[in-house]
Coordinates of N, CA and C in Angstrom, one line a residue:
X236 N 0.8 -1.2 0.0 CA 0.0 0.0 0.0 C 0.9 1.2 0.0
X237 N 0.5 2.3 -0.9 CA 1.4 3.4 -1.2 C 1.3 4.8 0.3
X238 N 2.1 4.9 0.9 CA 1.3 6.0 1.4 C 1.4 7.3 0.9
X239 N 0.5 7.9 1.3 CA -0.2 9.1 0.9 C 0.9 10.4 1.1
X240 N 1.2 11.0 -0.4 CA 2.3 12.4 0.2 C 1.5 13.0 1.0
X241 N 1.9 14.4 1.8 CA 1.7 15.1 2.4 C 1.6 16.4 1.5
X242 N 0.3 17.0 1.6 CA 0.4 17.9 0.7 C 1.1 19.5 0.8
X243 N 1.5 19.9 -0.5 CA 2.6 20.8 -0.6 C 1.7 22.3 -1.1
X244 N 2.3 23.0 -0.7 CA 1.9 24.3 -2.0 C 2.7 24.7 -2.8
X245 N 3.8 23.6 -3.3 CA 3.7 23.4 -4.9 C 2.9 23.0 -5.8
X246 N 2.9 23.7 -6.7 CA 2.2 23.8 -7.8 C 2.7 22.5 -8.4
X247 N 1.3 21.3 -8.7 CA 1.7 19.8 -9.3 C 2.3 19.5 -10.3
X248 N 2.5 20.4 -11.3 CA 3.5 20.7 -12.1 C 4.5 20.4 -11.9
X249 N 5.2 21.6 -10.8 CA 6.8 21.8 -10.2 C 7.0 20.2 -9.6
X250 N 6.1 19.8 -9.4 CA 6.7 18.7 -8.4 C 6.7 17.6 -9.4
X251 N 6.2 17.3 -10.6 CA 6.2 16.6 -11.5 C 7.6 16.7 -12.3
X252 N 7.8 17.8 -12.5 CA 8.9 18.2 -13.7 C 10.3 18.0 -12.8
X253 N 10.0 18.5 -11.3 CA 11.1 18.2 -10.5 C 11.6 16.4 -10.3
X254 N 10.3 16.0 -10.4 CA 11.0 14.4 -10.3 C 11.1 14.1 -11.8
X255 N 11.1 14.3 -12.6 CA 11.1 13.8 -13.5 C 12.6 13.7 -13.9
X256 N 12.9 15.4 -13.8 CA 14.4 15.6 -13.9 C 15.2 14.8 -13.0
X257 N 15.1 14.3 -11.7 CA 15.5 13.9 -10.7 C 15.5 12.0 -11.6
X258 N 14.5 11.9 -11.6 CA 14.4 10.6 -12.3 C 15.4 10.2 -13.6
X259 N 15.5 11.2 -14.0 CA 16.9 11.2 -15.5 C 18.1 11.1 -15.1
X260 N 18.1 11.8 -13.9 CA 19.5 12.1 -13.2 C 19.8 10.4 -13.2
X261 N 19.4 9.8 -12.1 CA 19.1 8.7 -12.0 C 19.1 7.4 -12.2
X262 N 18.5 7.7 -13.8 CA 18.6 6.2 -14.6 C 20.1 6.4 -15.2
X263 N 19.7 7.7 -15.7 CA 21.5 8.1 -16.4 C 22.6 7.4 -15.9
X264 N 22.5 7.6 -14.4 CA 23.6 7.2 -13.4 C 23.7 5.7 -13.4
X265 N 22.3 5.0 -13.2 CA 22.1 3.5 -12.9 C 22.5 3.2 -14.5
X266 N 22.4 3.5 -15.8 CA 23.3 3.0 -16.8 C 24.4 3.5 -17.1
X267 N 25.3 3.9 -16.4 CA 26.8 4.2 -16.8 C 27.0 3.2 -15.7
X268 N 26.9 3.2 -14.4 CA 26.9 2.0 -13.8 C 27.4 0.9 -14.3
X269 N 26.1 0.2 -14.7 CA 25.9 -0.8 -15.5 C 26.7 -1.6 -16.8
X270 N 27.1 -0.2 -17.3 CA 28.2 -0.3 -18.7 C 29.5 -0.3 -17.8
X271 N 29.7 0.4 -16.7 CA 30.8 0.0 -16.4 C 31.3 -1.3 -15.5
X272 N 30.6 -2.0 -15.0 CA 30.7 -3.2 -14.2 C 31.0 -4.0 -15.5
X273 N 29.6 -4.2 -16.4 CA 29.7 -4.9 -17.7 C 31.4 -5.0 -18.5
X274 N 32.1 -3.3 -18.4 CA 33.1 -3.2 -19.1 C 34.2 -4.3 -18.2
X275 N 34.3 -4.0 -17.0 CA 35.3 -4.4 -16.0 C 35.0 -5.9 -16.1
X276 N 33.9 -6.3 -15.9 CA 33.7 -7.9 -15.8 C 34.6 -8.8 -17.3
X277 N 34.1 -7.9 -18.8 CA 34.4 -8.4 -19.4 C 35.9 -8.4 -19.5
X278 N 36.8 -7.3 -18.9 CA 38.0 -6.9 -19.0 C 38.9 -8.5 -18.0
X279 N 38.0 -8.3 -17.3 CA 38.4 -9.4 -15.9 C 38.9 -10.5 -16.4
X280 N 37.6 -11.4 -17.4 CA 37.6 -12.2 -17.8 C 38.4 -12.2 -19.3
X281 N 38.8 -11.7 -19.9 CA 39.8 -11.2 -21.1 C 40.9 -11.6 -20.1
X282 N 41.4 -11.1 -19.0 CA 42.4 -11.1 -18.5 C 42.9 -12.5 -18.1
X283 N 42.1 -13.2 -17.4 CA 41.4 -14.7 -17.1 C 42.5 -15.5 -17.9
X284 N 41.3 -15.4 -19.4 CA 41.5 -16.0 -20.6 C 42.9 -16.2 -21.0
X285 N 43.5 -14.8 -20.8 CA 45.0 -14.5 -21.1 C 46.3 -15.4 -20.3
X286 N 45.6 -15.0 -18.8 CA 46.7 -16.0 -17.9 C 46.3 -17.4 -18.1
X287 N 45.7 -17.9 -19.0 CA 45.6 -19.4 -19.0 C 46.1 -20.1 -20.7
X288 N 46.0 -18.7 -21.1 CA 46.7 -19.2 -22.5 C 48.1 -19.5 -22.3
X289 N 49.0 -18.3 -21.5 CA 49.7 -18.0 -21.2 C 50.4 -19.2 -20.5
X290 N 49.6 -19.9 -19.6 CA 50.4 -21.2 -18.5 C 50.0 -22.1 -19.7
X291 N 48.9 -22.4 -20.3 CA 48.9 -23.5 -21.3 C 49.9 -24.0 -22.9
X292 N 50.5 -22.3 -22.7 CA 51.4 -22.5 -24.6 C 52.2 -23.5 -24.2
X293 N 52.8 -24.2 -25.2 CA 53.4 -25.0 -25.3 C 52.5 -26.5 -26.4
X294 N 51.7 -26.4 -27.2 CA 51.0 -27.0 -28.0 C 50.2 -28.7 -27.1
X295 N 50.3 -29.1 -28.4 CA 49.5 -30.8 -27.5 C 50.5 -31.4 -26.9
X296 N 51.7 -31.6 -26.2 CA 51.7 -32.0 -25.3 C 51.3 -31.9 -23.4
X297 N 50.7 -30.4 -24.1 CA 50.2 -29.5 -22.7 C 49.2 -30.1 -22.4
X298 N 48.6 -30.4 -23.8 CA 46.8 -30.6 -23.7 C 45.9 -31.4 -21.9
X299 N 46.6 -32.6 -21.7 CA 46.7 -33.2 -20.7 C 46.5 -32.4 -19.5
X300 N 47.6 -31.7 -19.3 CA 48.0 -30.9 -18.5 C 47.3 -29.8 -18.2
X301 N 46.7 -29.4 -19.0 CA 45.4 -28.2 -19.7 C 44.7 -28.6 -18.7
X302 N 43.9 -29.8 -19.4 CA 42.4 -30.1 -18.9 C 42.3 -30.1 -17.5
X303 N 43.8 -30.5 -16.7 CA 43.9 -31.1 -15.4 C 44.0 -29.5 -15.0
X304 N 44.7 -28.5 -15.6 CA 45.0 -27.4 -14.8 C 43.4 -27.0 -14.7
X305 N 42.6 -27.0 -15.8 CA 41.9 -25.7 -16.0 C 40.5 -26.4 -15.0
X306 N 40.6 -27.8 -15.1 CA 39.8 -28.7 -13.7 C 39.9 -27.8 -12.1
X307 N 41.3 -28.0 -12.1 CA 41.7 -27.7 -10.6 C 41.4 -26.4 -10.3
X308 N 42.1 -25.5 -11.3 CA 41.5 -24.0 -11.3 C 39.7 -23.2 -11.1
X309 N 38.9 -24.5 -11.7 CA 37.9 -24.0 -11.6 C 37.1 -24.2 -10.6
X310 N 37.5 -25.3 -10.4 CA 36.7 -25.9 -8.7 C 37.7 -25.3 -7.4
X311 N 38.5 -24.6 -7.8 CA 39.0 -23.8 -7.0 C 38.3 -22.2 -7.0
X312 N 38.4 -21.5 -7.8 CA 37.4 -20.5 -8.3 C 35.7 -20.4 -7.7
X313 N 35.4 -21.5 -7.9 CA 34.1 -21.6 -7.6 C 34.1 -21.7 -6.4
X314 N 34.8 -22.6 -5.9 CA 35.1 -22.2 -3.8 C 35.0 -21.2 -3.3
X315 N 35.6 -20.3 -4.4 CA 36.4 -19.0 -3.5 C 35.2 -17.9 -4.0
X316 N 34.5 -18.0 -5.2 CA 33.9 -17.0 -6.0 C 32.3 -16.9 -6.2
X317 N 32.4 -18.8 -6.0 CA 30.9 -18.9 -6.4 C 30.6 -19.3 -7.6
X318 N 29.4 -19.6 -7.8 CA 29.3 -20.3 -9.4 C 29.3 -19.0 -10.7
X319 N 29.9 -19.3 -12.1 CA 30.3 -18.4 -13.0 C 31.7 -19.2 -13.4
X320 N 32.4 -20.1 -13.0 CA 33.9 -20.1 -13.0 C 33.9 -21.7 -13.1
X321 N 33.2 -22.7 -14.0 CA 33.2 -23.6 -14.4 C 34.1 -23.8 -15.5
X322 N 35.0 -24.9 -15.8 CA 35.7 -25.3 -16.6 C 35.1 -25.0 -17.7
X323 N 34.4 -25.0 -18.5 CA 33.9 -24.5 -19.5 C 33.9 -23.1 -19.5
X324 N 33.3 -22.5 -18.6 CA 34.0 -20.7 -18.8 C 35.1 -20.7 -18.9
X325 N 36.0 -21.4 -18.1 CA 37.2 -20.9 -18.0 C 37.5 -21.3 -19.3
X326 N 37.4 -22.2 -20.1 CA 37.9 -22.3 -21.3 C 37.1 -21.4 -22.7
X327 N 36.3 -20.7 -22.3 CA 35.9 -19.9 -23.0 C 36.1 -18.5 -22.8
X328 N 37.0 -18.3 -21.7 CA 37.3 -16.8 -21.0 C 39.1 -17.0 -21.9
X329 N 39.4 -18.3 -22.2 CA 40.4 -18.8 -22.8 C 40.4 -18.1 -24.2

């Protein structure tokens, strides 16, 4: 149930156009936000990707060694982070 404002001697207009503006401020803010967590997450995970290429070069004899690292890494990840950080991400953050 909404409760009831308290009434003003502003004119309903002012008080309309005042939240309105207030309301732009607002969303404006909650999407730069937005774009920026989004930017950072995907940066995160770019970075991720990078340090696992990086321990994995060395071609198919790594391969082995790969699957076992990127196993260990993820069920380690997910301990520490929570779910998002499954061997399969991690080989697609790859």
């Amino acid at each position: 149930m909404k409760k009831a404002l308290p009434p003003t001697s502003v004119p309903g207009g002012e008080v309309t156009s005042l939240f309105e503006r207030i309301a732009n401020i607002l969303d404006l803010a909650r999407g730069r936000v937005v774009r920026a967590v989004n930017h950072e997450t995907v940066t995160a995970y770019w970075l991720i990707g990078r340090e696992i290429v990086q321990t994995l070069q060395g071609g198919e004899a790594r391969a082995q060694y790969g699957n076992a690292l990127i196993a260990d890494l993820a069920a380690r990840l997910i301990e520490h982070y929570g779910a998002g950080f499954s061997a399969a991400n991690l080989k697609n953050f790859r």
